[in-house]
mmCIF file of N, CA, C and O and ligand atoms in Angstrom:
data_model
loop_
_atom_site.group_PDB
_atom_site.id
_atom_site.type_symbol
_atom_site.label_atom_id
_atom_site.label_comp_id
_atom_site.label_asym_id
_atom_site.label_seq_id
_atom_site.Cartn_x
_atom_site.Cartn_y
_atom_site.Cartn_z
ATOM 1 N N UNK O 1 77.740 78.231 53.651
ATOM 2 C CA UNK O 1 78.119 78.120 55.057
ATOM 3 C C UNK O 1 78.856 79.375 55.496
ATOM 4 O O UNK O 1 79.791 79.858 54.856
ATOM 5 N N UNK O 2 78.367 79.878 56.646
ATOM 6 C CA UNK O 2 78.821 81.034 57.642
ATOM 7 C C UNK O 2 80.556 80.492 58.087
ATOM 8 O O UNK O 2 80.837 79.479 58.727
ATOM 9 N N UNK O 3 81.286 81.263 57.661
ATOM 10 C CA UNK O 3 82.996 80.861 58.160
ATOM 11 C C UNK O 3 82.883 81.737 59.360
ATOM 12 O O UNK O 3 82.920 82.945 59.124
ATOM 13 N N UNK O 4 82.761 81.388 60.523
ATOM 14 C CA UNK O 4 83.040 81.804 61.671
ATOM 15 C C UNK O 4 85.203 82.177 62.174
ATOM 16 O O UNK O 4 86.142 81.413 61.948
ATOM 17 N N UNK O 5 85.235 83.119 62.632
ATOM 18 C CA UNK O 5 86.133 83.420 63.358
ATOM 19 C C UNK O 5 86.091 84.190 64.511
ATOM 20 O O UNK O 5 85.350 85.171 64.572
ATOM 21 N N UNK O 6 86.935 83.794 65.598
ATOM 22 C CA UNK O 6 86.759 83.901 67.052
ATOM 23 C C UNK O 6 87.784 84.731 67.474
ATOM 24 O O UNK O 6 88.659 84.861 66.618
ATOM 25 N N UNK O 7 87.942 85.243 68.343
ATOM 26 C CA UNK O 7 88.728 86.420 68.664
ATOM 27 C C UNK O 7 89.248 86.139 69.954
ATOM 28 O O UNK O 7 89.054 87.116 70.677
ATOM 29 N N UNK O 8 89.888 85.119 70.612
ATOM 30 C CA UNK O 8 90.111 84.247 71.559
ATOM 31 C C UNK O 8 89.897 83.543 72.089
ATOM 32 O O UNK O 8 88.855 83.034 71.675
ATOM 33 N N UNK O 9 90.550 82.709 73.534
ATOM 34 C CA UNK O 9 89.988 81.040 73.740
ATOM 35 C C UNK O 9 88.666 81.654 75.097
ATOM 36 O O UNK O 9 88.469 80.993 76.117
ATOM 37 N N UNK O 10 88.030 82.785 74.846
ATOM 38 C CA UNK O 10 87.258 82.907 76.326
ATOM 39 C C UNK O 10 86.758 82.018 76.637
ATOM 40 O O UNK O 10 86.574 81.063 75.882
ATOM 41 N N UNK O 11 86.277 82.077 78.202
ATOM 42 C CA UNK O 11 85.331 81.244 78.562
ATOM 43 C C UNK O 11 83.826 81.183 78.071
ATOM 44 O O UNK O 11 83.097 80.332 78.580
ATOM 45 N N UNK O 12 83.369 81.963 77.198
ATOM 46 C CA UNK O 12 82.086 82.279 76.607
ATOM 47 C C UNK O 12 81.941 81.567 75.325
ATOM 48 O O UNK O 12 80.939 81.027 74.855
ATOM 49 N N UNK O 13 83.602 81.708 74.662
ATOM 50 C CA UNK O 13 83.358 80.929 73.625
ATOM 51 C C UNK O 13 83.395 79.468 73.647
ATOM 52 O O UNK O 13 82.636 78.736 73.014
ATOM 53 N N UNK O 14 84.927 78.875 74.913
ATOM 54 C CA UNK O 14 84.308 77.702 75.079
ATOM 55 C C UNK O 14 83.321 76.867 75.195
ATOM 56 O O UNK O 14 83.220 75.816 74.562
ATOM 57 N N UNK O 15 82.325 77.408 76.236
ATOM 58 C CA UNK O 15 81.865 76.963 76.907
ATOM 59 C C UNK O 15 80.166 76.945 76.317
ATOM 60 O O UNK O 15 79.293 76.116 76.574
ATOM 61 N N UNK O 16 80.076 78.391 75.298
ATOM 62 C CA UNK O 16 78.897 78.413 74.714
ATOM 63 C C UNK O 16 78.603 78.750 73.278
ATOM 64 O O UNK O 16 77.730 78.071 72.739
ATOM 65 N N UNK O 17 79.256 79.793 72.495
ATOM 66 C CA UNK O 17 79.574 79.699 71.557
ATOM 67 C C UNK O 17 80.311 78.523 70.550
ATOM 68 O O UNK O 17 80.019 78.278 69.380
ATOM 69 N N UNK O 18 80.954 78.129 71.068
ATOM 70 C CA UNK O 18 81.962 76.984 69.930
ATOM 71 C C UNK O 18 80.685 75.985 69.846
ATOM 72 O O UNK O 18 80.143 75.533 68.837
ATOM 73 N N UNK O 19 80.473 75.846 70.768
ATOM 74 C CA UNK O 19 79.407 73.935 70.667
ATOM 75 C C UNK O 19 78.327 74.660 69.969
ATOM 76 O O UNK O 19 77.600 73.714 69.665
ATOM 77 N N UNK O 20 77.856 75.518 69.602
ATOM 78 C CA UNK O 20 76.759 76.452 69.448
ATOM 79 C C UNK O 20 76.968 76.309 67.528
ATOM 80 O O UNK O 20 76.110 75.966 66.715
ATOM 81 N N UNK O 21 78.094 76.622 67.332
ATOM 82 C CA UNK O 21 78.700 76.793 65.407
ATOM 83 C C UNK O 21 78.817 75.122 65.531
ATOM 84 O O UNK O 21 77.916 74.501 64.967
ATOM 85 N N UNK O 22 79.586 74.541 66.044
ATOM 86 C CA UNK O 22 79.336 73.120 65.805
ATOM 87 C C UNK O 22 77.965 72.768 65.354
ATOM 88 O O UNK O 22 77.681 72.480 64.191
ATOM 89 N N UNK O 23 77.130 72.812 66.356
ATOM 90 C CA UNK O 23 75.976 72.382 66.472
ATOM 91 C C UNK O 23 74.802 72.758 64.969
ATOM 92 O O UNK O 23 73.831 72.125 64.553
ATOM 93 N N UNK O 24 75.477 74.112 64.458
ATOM 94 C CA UNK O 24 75.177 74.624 63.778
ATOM 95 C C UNK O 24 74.660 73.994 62.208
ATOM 96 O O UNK O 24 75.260 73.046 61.700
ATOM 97 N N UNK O 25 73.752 74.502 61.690
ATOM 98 C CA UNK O 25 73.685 73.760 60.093
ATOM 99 C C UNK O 25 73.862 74.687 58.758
ATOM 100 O O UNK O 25 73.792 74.287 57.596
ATOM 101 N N UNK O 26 74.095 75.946 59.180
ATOM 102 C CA UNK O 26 75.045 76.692 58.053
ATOM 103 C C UNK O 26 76.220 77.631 58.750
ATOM 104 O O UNK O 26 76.510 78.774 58.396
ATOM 105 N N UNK O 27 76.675 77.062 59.557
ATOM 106 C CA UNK O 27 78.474 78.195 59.820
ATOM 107 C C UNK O 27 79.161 76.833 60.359
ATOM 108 O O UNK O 27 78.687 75.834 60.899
ATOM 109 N N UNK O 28 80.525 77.220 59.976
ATOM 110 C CA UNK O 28 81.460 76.154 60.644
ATOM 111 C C UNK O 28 82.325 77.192 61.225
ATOM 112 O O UNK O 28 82.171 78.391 60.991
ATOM 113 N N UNK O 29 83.331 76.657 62.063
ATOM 114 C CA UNK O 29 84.460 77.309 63.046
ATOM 115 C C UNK O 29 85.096 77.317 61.932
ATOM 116 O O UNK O 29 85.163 76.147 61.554
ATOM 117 N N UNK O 30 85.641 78.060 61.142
ATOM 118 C CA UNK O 30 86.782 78.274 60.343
ATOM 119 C C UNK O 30 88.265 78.919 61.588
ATOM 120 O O UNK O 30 89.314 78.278 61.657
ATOM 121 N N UNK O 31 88.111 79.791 62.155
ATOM 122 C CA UNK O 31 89.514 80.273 62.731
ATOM 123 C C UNK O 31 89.351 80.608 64.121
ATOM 124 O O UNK O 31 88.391 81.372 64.221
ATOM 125 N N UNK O 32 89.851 80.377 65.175
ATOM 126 C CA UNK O 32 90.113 80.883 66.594
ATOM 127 C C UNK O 32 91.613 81.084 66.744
ATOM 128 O O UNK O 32 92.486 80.286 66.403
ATOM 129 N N UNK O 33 91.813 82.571 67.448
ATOM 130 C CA UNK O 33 93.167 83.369 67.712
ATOM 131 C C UNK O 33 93.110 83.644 69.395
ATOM 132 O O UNK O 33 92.134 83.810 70.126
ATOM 133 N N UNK O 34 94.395 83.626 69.663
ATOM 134 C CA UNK O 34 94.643 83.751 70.933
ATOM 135 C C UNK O 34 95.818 84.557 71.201
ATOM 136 O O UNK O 34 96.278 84.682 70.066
ATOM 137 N N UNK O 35 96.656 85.230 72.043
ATOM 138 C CA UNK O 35 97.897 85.928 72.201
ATOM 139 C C UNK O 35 98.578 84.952 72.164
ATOM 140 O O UNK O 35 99.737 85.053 71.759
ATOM 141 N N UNK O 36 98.023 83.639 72.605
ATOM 142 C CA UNK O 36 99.272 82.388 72.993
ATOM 143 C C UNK O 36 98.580 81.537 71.876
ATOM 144 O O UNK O 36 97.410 81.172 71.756
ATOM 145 N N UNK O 37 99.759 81.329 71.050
ATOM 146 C CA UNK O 37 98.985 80.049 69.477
ATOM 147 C C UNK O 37 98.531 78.577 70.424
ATOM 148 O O UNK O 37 97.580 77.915 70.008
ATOM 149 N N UNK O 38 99.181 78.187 71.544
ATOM 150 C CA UNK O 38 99.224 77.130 72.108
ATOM 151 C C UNK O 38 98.259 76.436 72.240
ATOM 152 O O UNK O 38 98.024 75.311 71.798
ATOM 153 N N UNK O 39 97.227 77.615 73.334
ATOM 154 C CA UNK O 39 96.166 77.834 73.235
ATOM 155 C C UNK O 39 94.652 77.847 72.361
ATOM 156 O O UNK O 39 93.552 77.329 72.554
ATOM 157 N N UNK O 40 95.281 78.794 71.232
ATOM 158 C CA UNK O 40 94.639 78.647 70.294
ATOM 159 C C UNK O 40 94.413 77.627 69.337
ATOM 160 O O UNK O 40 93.331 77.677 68.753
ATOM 161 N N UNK O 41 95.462 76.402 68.952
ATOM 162 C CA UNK O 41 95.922 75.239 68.890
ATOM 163 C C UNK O 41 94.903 74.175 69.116
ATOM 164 O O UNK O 41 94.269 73.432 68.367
ATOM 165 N N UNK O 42 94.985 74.425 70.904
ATOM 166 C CA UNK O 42 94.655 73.825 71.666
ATOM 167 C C UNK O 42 93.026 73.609 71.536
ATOM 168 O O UNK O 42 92.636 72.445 71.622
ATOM 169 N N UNK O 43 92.161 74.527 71.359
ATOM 170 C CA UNK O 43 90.747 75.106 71.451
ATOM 171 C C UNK O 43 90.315 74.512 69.780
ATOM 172 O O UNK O 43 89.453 73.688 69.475
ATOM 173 N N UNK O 44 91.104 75.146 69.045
ATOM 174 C CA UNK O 44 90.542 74.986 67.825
ATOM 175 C C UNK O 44 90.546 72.990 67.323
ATOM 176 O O UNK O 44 89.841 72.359 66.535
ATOM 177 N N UNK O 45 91.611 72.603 68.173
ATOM 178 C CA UNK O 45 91.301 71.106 67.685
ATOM 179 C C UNK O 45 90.511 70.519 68.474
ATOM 180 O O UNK O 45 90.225 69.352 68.204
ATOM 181 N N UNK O 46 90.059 71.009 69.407
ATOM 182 C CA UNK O 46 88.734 70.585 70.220
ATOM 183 C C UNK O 46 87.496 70.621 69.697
ATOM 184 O O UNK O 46 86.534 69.875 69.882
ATOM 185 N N UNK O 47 87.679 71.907 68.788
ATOM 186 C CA UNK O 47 86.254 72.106 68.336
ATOM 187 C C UNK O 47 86.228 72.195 66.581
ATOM 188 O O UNK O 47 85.289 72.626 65.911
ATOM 189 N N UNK O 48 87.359 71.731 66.137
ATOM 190 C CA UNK O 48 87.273 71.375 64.829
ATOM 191 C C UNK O 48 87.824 72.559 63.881
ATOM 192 O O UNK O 48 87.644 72.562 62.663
ATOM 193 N N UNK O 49 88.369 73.348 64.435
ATOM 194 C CA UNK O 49 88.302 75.093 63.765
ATOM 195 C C UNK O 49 89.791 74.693 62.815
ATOM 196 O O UNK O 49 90.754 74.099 63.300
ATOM 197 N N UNK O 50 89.689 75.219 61.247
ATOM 198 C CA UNK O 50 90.286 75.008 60.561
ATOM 199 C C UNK O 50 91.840 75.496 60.460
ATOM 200 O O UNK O 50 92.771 74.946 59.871
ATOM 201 N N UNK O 51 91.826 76.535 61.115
ATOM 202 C CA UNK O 51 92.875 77.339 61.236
ATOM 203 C C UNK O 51 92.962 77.910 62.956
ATOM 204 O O UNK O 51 92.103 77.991 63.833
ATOM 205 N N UNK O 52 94.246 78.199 62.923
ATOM 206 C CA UNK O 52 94.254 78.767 65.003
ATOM 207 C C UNK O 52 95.648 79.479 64.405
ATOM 208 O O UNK O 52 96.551 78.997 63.720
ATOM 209 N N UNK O 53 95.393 81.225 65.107
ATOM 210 C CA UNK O 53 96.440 81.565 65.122
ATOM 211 C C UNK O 53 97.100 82.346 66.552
ATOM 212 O O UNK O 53 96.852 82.186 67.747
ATOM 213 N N UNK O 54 97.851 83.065 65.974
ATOM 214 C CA UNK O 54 98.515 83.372 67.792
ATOM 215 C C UNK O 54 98.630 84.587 67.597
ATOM 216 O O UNK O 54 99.644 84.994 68.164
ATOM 217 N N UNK O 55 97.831 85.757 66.821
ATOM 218 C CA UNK O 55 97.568 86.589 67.437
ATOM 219 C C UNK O 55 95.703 87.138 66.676
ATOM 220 O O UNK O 55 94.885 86.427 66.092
ATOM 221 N N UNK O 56 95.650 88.210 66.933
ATOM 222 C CA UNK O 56 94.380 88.793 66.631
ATOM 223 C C UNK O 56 93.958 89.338 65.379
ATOM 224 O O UNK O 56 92.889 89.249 64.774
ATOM 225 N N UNK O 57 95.162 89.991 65.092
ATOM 226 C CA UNK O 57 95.616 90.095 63.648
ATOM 227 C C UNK O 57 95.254 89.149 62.597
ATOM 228 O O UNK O 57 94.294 89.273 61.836
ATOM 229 N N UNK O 58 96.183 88.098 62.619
ATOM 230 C CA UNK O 58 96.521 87.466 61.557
ATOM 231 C C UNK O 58 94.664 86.900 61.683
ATOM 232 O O UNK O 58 94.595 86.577 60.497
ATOM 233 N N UNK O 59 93.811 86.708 62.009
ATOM 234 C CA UNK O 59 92.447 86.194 62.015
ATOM 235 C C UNK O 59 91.909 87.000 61.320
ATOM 236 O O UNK O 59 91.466 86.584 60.249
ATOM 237 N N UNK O 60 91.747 88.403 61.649
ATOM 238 C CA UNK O 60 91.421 89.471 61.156
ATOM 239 C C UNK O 60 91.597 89.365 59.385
ATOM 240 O O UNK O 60 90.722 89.697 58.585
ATOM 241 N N UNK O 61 93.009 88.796 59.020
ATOM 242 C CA UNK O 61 93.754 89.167 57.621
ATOM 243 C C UNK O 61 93.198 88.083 57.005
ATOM 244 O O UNK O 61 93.358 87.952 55.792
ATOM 245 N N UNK O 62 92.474 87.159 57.728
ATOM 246 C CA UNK O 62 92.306 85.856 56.890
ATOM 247 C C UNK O 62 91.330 85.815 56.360
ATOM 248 O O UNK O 62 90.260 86.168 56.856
ATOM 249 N N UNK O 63 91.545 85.222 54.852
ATOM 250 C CA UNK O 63 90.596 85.520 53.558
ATOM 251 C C UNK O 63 89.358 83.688 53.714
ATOM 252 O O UNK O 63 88.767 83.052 52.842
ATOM 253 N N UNK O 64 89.487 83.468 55.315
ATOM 254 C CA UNK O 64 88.314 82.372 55.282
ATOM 255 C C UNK O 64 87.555 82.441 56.689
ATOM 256 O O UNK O 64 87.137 81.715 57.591
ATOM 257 N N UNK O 65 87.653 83.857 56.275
ATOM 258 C CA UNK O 65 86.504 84.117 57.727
ATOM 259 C C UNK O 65 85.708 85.116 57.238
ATOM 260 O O UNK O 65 86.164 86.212 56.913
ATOM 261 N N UNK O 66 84.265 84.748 57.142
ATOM 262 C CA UNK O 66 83.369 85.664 56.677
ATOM 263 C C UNK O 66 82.775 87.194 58.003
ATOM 264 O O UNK O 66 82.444 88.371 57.861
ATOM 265 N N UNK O 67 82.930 86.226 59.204
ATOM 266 C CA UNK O 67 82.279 87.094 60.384
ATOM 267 C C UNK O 67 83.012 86.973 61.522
ATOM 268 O O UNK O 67 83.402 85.826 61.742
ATOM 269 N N UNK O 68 83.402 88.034 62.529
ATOM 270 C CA UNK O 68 84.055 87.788 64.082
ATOM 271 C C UNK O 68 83.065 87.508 64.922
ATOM 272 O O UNK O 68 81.859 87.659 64.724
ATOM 273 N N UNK O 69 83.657 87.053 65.961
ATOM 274 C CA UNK O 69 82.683 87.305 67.251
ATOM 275 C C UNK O 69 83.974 87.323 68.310
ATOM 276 O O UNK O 69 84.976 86.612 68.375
ATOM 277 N N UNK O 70 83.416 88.673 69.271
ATOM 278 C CA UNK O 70 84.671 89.481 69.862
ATOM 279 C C UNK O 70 84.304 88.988 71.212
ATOM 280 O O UNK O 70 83.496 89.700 71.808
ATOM 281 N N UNK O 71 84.717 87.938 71.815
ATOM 282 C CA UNK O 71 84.871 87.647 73.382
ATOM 283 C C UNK O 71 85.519 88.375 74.323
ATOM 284 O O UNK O 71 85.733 87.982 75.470
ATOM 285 N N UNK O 72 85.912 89.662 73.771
ATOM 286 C CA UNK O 72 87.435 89.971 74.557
ATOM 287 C C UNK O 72 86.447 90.533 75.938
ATOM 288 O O UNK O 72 85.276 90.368 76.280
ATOM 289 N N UNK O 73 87.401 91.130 76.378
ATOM 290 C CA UNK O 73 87.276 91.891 77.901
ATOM 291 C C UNK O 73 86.523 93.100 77.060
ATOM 292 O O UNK O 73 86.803 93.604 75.972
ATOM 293 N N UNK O 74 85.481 93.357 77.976
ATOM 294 C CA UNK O 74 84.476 95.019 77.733
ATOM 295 C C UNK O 74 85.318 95.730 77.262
ATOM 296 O O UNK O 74 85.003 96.172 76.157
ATOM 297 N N UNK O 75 86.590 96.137 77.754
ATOM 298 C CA UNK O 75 87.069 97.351 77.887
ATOM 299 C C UNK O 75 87.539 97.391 76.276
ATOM 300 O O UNK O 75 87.263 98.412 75.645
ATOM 301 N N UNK O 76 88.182 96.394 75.661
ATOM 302 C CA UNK O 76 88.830 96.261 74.250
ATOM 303 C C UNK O 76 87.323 95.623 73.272
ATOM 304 O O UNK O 76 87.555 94.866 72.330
ATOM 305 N N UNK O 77 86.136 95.932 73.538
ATOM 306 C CA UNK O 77 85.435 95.701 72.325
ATOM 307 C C UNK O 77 85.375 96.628 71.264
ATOM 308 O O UNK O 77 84.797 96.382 70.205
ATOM 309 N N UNK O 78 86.146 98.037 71.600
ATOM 310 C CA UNK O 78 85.935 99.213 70.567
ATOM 311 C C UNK O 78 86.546 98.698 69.386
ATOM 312 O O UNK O 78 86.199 98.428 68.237
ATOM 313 N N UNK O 79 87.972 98.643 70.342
ATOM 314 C CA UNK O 79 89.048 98.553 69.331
ATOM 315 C C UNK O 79 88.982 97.445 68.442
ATOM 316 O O UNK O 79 89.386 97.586 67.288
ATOM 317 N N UNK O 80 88.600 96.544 68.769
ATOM 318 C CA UNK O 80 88.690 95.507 68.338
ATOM 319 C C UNK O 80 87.473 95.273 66.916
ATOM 320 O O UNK O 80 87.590 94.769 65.799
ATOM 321 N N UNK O 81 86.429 95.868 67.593
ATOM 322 C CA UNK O 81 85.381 95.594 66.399
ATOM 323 C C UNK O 81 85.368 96.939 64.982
ATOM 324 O O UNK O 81 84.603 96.821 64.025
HETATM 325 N N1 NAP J 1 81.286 84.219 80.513
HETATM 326 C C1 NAP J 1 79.986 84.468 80.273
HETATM 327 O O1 NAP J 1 79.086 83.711 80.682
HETATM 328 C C2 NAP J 1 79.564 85.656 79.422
HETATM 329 C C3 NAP J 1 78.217 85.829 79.115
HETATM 330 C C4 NAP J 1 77.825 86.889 78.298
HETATM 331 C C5 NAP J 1 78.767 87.775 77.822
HETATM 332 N N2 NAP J 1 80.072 87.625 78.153
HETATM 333 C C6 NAP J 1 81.035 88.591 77.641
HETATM 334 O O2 NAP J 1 81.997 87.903 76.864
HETATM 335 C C7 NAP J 1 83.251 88.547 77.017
HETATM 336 C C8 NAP J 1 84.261 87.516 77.501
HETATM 337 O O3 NAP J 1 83.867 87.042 78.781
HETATM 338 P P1 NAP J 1 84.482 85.700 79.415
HETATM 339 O O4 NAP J 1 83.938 85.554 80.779
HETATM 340 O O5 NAP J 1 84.281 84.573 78.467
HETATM 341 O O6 NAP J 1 86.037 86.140 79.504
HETATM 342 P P2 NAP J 1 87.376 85.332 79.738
HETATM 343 O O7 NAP J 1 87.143 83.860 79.921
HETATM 344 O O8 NAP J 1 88.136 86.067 80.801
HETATM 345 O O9 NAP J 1 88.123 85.484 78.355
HETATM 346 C C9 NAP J 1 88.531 86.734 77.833
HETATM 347 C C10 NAP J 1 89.612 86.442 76.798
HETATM 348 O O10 NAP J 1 90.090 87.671 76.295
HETATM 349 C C11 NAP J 1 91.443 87.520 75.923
HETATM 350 N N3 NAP J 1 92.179 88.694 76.428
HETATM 351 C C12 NAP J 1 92.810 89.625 75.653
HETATM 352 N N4 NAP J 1 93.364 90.572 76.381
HETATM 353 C C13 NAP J 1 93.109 90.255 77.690
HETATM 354 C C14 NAP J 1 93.458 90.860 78.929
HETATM 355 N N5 NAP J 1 94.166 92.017 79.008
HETATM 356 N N6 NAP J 1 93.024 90.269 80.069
HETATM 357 C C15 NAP J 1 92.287 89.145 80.026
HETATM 358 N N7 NAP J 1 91.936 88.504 78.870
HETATM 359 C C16 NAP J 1 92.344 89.057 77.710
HETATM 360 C C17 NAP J 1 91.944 86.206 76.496
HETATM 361 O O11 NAP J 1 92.086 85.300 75.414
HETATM 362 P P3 NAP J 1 93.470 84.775 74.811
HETATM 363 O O12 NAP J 1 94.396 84.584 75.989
HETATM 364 O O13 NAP J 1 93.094 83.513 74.162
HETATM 365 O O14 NAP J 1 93.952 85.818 73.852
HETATM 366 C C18 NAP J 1 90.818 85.713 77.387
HETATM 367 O O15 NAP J 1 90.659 84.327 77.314
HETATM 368 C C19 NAP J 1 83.053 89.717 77.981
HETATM 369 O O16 NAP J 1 82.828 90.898 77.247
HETATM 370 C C20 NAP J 1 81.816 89.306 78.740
HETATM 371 O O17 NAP J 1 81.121 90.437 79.214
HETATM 372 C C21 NAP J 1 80.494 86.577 78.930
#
């Protein structure tokens, strides 16, 4: 199984991505990060995600995420990926 990790609560991932790895028959939501953990909290027990952290980083560092997927704003996909 594909360990998915998410790179915030966007509206892209809500709305189409997350139900998408759910739906899925080899990746699960392992981690979604947000600036606000609250948030991230919030999203990840909606959609089952094993871990939620509160920043971008600590997702990044985590040894149960095989792959990202970068929702952010255009302008920060450099940096980020
Ligand atoms: N929406 C669509 O239908 C769609 C379709 C195809 C592609 N895309 C692409 O997917 C990406 C995300 O689009 P979206 O419409 O889903 O965006 P969105 O709902 O505005 O979400 C962007 C997320 O980026 C994080 N973020 C970090 N720094 C930010 C800042 N300075 N300002 C605003 N948000 C910031 C926020 O997450 P946290 O607060 O959780 O950190 C925010 O929820 C874009 O590159 C867009 O082109 C979107």
């Amino acid at each position: 199984m594909f360990r998915w990790g998410v790179l915030s609560t966007a509206k892209i991932g809500r709305e189409q991505l997350l139900p998408a790895i759910v739906d899925s028959e080899n990746g699960v939501l392992s981690a979604i990060a947000s600036r606000d953990l609250s948030k991230a909290k919030a999203l990840g027990e909606r959609f089952g995600a094993r871990h939620a952290f509160g920043s971008y980083e600590e997702l990044l560092a985590s040894p149960d995420v095989d792959g990202v997927y970068i929702p952010l704003p255009t302008s920060q996909h450099v940096e980020w990926t």
